[in-house]
CSV table of C-alpha atoms in Angstrom, one decimal:
chain,number,residue,atom,x,y,z
L,1,UNK,CA,0.0,0.0,0.0
L,2,UNK,CA,1.2,3.5,-0.8
L,3,UNK,CA,0.6,5.8,2.1
L,4,UNK,CA,0.9,9.6,2.3
L,5,UNK,CA,1.3,10.5,6.0
L,6,UNK,CA,0.6,14.1,6.9
L,7,UNK,CA,1.8,15.6,10.1
L,8,UNK,CA,2.7,19.2,10.7
L,9,UNK,CA,5.5,18.2,13.0
L,10,UNK,CA,7.9,15.2,13.2
L,11,UNK,CA,10.9,14.4,15.4
L,12,UNK,CA,13.1,15.8,16.7
L,13,UNK,CA,10.2,18.2,17.5
L,14,UNK,CA,9.0,17.2,21.0
L,15,UNK,CA,5.7,15.5,21.6
L,16,UNK,CA,3.8,12.2,21.7
L,17,UNK,CA,2.2,12.6,18.4
L,18,UNK,CA,5.5,13.2,16.7
L,19,UNK,CA,6.9,9.9,18.2
L,20,UNK,CA,3.7,8.1,17.2
L,21,UNK,CA,4.2,9.2,13.6
L,22,UNK,CA,7.8,8.1,13.5
L,23,UNK,CA,7.1,4.7,15.1
L,24,UNK,CA,4.0,4.0,13.0
L,25,UNK,CA,6.0,4.8,9.8
L,26,UNK,CA,8.8,2.4,10.8
L,27,UNK,CA,6.3,-0.3,11.5
L,28,UNK,CA,4.5,0.1,8.2
L,29,UNK,CA,7.8,0.2,6.3
L,30,UNK,CA,8.8,-3.0,8.0
L,31,UNK,CA,5.6,-4.6,6.7
L,32,UNK,CA,6.3,-3.7,3.1
L,33,UNK,CA,4.2,-0.6,2.7
L,34,UNK,CA,5.5,2.5,0.9
L,35,UNK,CA,5.3,5.6,3.1
L,36,UNK,CA,5.8,9.3,2.1
L,37,UNK,CA,5.9,11.9,4.9
L,38,UNK,CA,4.6,15.4,4.5
L,39,UNK,CA,5.6,17.7,7.3
L,40,UNK,CA,6.5,21.3,8.1
L,41,UNK,CA,8.7,21.1,11.2
L,42,UNK,CA,11.3,18.5,12.1
L,43,UNK,CA,13.8,16.5,10.1
L,44,UNK,CA,13.3,12.8,11.0
L,45,UNK,CA,12.4,10.6,8.0
L,46,UNK,CA,12.8,6.9,8.8
L,47,UNK,CA,15.1,5.0,6.4
L,48,UNK,CA,13.0,3.7,3.5
L,49,UNK,CA,10.4,6.5,3.7
L,50,UNK,CA,10.3,9.5,1.3
L,51,UNK,CA,9.8,13.2,2.3
L,52,UNK,CA,7.3,15.2,0.3
L,53,UNK,CA,8.8,18.4,-1.1
L,54,UNK,CA,6.3,21.2,-0.5
L,55,UNK,CA,6.1,24.5,-2.3
L,56,UNK,CA,4.1,27.6,-1.2
L,57,UNK,CA,0.8,28.2,-2.9
L,58,UNK,CA,-0.4,31.7,-4.0
L,59,UNK,CA,-2.7,31.6,-0.9
L,60,UNK,CA,0.0,30.3,1.5
L,61,UNK,CA,1.0,33.8,2.8
L,62,UNK,CA,-2.6,34.8,3.5
L,63,UNK,CA,-3.5,31.5,5.1
L,64,UNK,CA,-0.3,31.6,7.3
L,65,UNK,CA,-1.5,34.9,8.8
L,66,UNK,CA,-4.4,33.0,10.3
L,67,UNK,CA,-2.7,29.6,10.8
L,68,UNK,CA,0.5,28.1,9.4
L,69,UNK,CA,-1.1,24.7,9.9
L,70,UNK,CA,-3.8,25.7,7.4
L,71,UNK,CA,-1.1,27.0,4.9
L,72,UNK,CA,0.7,23.7,5.3
L,73,UNK,CA,-2.4,21.7,4.5
L,74,UNK,CA,-3.0,23.8,1.4
L,75,UNK,CA,0.5,23.1,0.2
L,76,UNK,CA,0.1,19.4,0.8
L,77,UNK,CA,-3.2,19.4,-1.1
L,78,UNK,CA,-1.7,21.2,-4.1
L,79,UNK,CA,1.3,18.8,-4.2
L,80,UNK,CA,-1.1,15.8,-3.9
L,81,UNK,CA,-2.4,16.6,-7.4
L,82,UNK,CA,1.1,16.0,-8.9
L,83,UNK,CA,2.0,13.1,-6.8
L,84,UNK,CA,1.8,9.4,-7.8
L,85,UNK,CA,-1.6,8.6,-6.5
L,86,UNK,CA,-1.4,7.1,-3.0
L,87,UNK,CA,-3.8,4.4,-1.8
L,88,UNK,CA,-4.4,6.3,1.4
L,89,UNK,CA,-3.8,9.7,2.9
L,90,UNK,CA,-3.3,9.4,6.7
L,91,UNK,CA,-3.6,12.8,8.5
L,92,UNK,CA,-2.3,13.3,12.0
L,93,UNK,CA,-4.0,16.5,13.1
L,94,UNK,CA,-7.5,17.8,13.5
L,95,UNK,CA,-10.3,19.7,11.7
L,96,UNK,CA,-7.9,22.5,10.6
L,97,UNK,CA,-5.9,20.4,8.2
L,98,UNK,CA,-9.0,18.3,7.4
L,99,UNK,CA,-10.8,21.5,6.2
L,100,UNK,CA,-8.4,21.6,3.2
L,101,UNK,CA,-7.3,18.0,2.8
L,102,UNK,CA,-10.8,16.6,3.0
L,103,UNK,CA,-12.1,18.2,-0.2
L,104,UNK,CA,-8.9,17.6,-2.0
L,105,UNK,CA,-8.9,13.9,-1.3
L,106,UNK,CA,-12.6,13.6,-2.3
L,107,UNK,CA,-11.9,15.3,-5.6
L,108,UNK,CA,-9.1,12.8,-6.3
L,109,UNK,CA,-11.0,9.8,-5.0
L,110,UNK,CA,-8.4,9.1,-2.3
L,111,UNK,CA,-9.5,7.8,1.1
L,112,UNK,CA,-8.5,10.1,4.0
L,113,UNK,CA,-8.1,8.8,7.5
L,114,UNK,CA,-7.7,11.2,10.4
L,115,UNK,CA,-5.9,10.4,13.6
L,116,UNK,CA,-6.7,12.9,16.4
L,117,UNK,CA,-4.2,12.7,19.2
L,118,UNK,CA,-5.8,15.1,21.8
L,119,UNK,CA,-9.0,16.7,22.8
L,120,UNK,CA,-10.7,18.8,20.2
L,121,UNK,CA,-11.4,22.4,20.9
L,122,UNK,CA,-15.0,23.5,21.6
L,123,UNK,CA,-14.4,26.7,19.6
L,124,UNK,CA,-15.3,27.1,16.0
L,125,UNK,CA,-17.8,24.2,16.2
L,126,UNK,CA,-19.5,24.9,12.8
L,127,UNK,CA,-16.1,25.0,11.1
L,128,UNK,CA,-15.0,21.8,12.8
L,129,UNK,CA,-18.3,20.0,11.8
L,130,UNK,CA,-17.9,20.9,8.1
L,131,UNK,CA,-14.2,19.9,8.1
L,132,UNK,CA,-14.7,16.5,9.8
L,133,UNK,CA,-17.7,15.5,7.7
L,134,UNK,CA,-17.3,12.7,5.2
L,135,UNK,CA,-13.8,11.4,6.0
L,136,UNK,CA,-13.1,7.7,5.2
L,137,UNK,CA,-12.2,6.9,8.8
L,138,UNK,CA,-11.2,8.4,12.2
L,139,UNK,CA,-8.7,7.1,14.8
L,140,UNK,CA,-9.1,8.7,18.2
L,141,UNK,CA,-6.3,8.4,20.7
L,142,UNK,CA,-8.4,7.9,23.8
L,143,UNK,CA,-12.1,7.6,24.5
L,144,UNK,CA,-12.5,11.3,25.3
L,145,UNK,CA,-11.2,12.2,21.9
L,146,UNK,CA,-13.7,9.8,20.3
L,147,UNK,CA,-16.5,11.5,22.2
L,148,UNK,CA,-15.3,14.8,20.8
L,149,UNK,CA,-15.5,13.5,17.3
L,150,UNK,CA,-19.0,12.2,17.8
L,151,UNK,CA,-20.0,15.6,19.3
L,152,UNK,CA,-18.8,17.3,16.2
L,153,UNK,CA,-20.8,15.1,13.9
L,154,UNK,CA,-18.4,12.4,12.9
L,155,UNK,CA,-19.9,9.0,12.0
L,156,UNK,CA,-19.5,6.8,15.1
L,157,UNK,CA,-19.3,3.7,13.0
L,158,UNK,CA,-16.2,5.0,11.3
L,159,UNK,CA,-14.3,5.9,14.6
L,160,UNK,CA,-11.7,3.5,16.1
L,161,UNK,CA,-10.2,4.2,19.5
L,162,UNK,CA,-6.5,3.5,20.0
L,163,UNK,CA,-4.4,3.5,23.2
L,164,UNK,CA,-2.1,6.4,24.0
L,165,UNK,CA,0.6,3.8,24.5
L,166,UNK,CA,0.7,4.0,28.3
L,167,UNK,CA,0.9,0.8,30.2
L,168,UNK,CA,-1.9,1.3,32.7
L,169,UNK,CA,-0.7,-1.6,34.8
L,170,UNK,CA,2.7,0.1,35.3
L,171,UNK,CA,0.8,3.3,36.4
L,172,UNK,CA,-1.2,1.3,38.9
L,173,UNK,CA,2.1,0.0,40.4
L,174,UNK,CA,3.1,3.5,41.3
L,175,UNK,CA,-0.4,4.6,42.5
L,176,UNK,CA,0.3,4.3,46.2
L,177,UNK,CA,2.5,6.6,48.4
L,178,UNK,CA,6.2,5.9,48.0
L,179,UNK,CA,8.0,4.0,50.8
L,180,UNK,CA,9.7,6.5,53.1
L,181,UNK,CA,13.1,6.0,54.7
L,182,UNK,CA,13.2,6.9,58.3
L,183,UNK,CA,15.8,9.6,59.2
L,184,UNK,CA,16.7,12.5,61.5
L,185,UNK,CA,15.4,16.0,61.1
L,186,UNK,CA,17.8,18.8,62.2
L,187,UNK,CA,17.4,22.5,61.7
L,188,UNK,CA,20.2,25.1,62.2
L,189,UNK,CA,21.5,27.7,59.8
L,190,UNK,CA,25.0,27.7,61.2
L,191,UNK,CA,25.2,23.9,60.9
L,192,UNK,CA,23.9,24.1,57.3
L,193,UNK,CA,26.6,26.6,56.4
L,194,UNK,CA,29.2,24.3,58.0
L,195,UNK,CA,27.9,21.4,56.1
L,196,UNK,CA,28.2,23.3,52.9
L,197,UNK,CA,31.8,24.0,53.6
L,198,UNK,CA,32.5,20.3,53.7
L,199,UNK,CA,34.0,20.0,57.2
L,200,UNK,CA,32.5,16.9,58.9
L,201,UNK,CA,34.2,17.5,62.3
L,202,UNK,CA,33.1,21.2,62.3
L,203,UNK,CA,29.6,20.1,61.4
L,204,UNK,CA,29.5,17.7,64.3
L,205,UNK,CA,30.7,20.4,66.7
L,206,UNK,CA,28.2,22.9,65.4
L,207,UNK,CA,25.3,20.5,65.8
L,208,UNK,CA,26.4,19.6,69.3
L,209,UNK,CA,26.6,23.3,70.2
L,210,UNK,CA,23.1,23.7,68.9
L,211,UNK,CA,21.8,20.9,71.0
L,212,UNK,CA,23.5,22.4,74.1
L,213,UNK,CA,21.6,25.6,73.6
L,214,UNK,CA,18.1,25.5,75.2
L,215,UNK,CA,16.5,28.1,72.9
L,216,UNK,CA,18.0,26.4,69.9
L,217,UNK,CA,16.7,23.1,71.0
L,218,UNK,CA,13.2,24.5,71.5
L,219,UNK,CA,13.3,26.1,68.0
L,220,UNK,CA,14.6,22.9,66.5
L,221,UNK,CA,11.9,20.9,68.3
L,222,UNK,CA,9.1,23.0,66.8
L,223,UNK,CA,10.6,22.8,63.3
L,224,UNK,CA,11.4,19.1,63.6
L,225,UNK,CA,8.0,18.1,64.9
L,226,UNK,CA,6.3,19.8,61.9
L,227,UNK,CA,8.6,18.3,59.3
L,228,UNK,CA,8.8,14.8,60.9
L,229,UNK,CA,5.0,14.6,61.1
L,230,UNK,CA,4.8,14.9,57.3
L,231,UNK,CA,7.8,12.7,56.5
L,232,UNK,CA,7.4,9.9,59.1
L,233,UNK,CA,10.8,10.5,60.5
L,234,UNK,CA,11.9,10.5,64.2
L,235,UNK,CA,12.8,14.1,65.1
L,236,UNK,CA,15.3,15.4,67.5
L,237,UNK,CA,12.4,16.8,69.4
L,238,UNK,CA,11.0,13.4,70.3
L,239,UNK,CA,13.1,12.6,73.2
L,240,UNK,CA,16.2,11.3,71.3
L,241,UNK,CA,18.1,14.6,71.2
L,242,UNK,CA,20.4,13.6,74.2
L,243,UNK,CA,21.5,10.5,72.4
L,244,UNK,CA,22.3,12.4,69.2
L,245,UNK,CA,24.0,15.2,71.2
L,246,UNK,CA,26.4,12.7,72.8
L,247,UNK,CA,27.1,11.0,69.5
L,248,UNK,CA,27.8,14.3,67.8
L,249,UNK,CA,30.1,15.4,70.7
L,250,UNK,CA,31.9,12.1,70.5
L,251,UNK,CA,32.3,12.4,66.7
L,252,UNK,CA,33.7,16.0,67.2
L,253,UNK,CA,36.2,14.9,69.8
L,254,UNK,CA,37.5,12.0,67.7
L,255,UNK,CA,38.3,14.4,64.8
């Protein structure tokens, strides 16, 4: 089968649609199909595929003022007339490109399939309805997108719903709260500055000094309780400060 794939953007432009276009093209080439890519932005053309050379139409500058996507679709439509007739035009976009490509494909008797990768805008409903009418088929990435197509008058019997490619079981595996590692909460500006300087013995001495200061201990207790409650950590305010104070003093004296 000869396929003309139309996508405004291809890799390395970022986005899921762009990766989808590249992967689908590779898969179809691997199964013996001929694929020609029409695109405006990006450079990636899988080995074995052709890139459609586009030229501006007389209307391109005017259309580009409103939408460069619309101008792009007009250029594809004009080039389509001179192209070796494909068996299928596969558009990855929405009603904007379909407004131009739909009539062009109907005039040439070429089936046009539209894949919509995201929710369709609720603006310009009349324009969207006219643009989406009478296409050969629709592929909706997700059930919400399929509902949008039906809302805009697309024939439900011609809509196929495809997965976005996410492994939902993998998402479920991470649905719960992450396991937390128990630790110690300390809070002191001088100790933090010492820690940043990289001196372990000075840090131990600074922390021990903080724990020897009653006001500092009270301040650290308040901060520690609030932080530890969220993190599930034991805080120096919870009756263990004396143990840590002695350990820090011992560490400081050994260094």
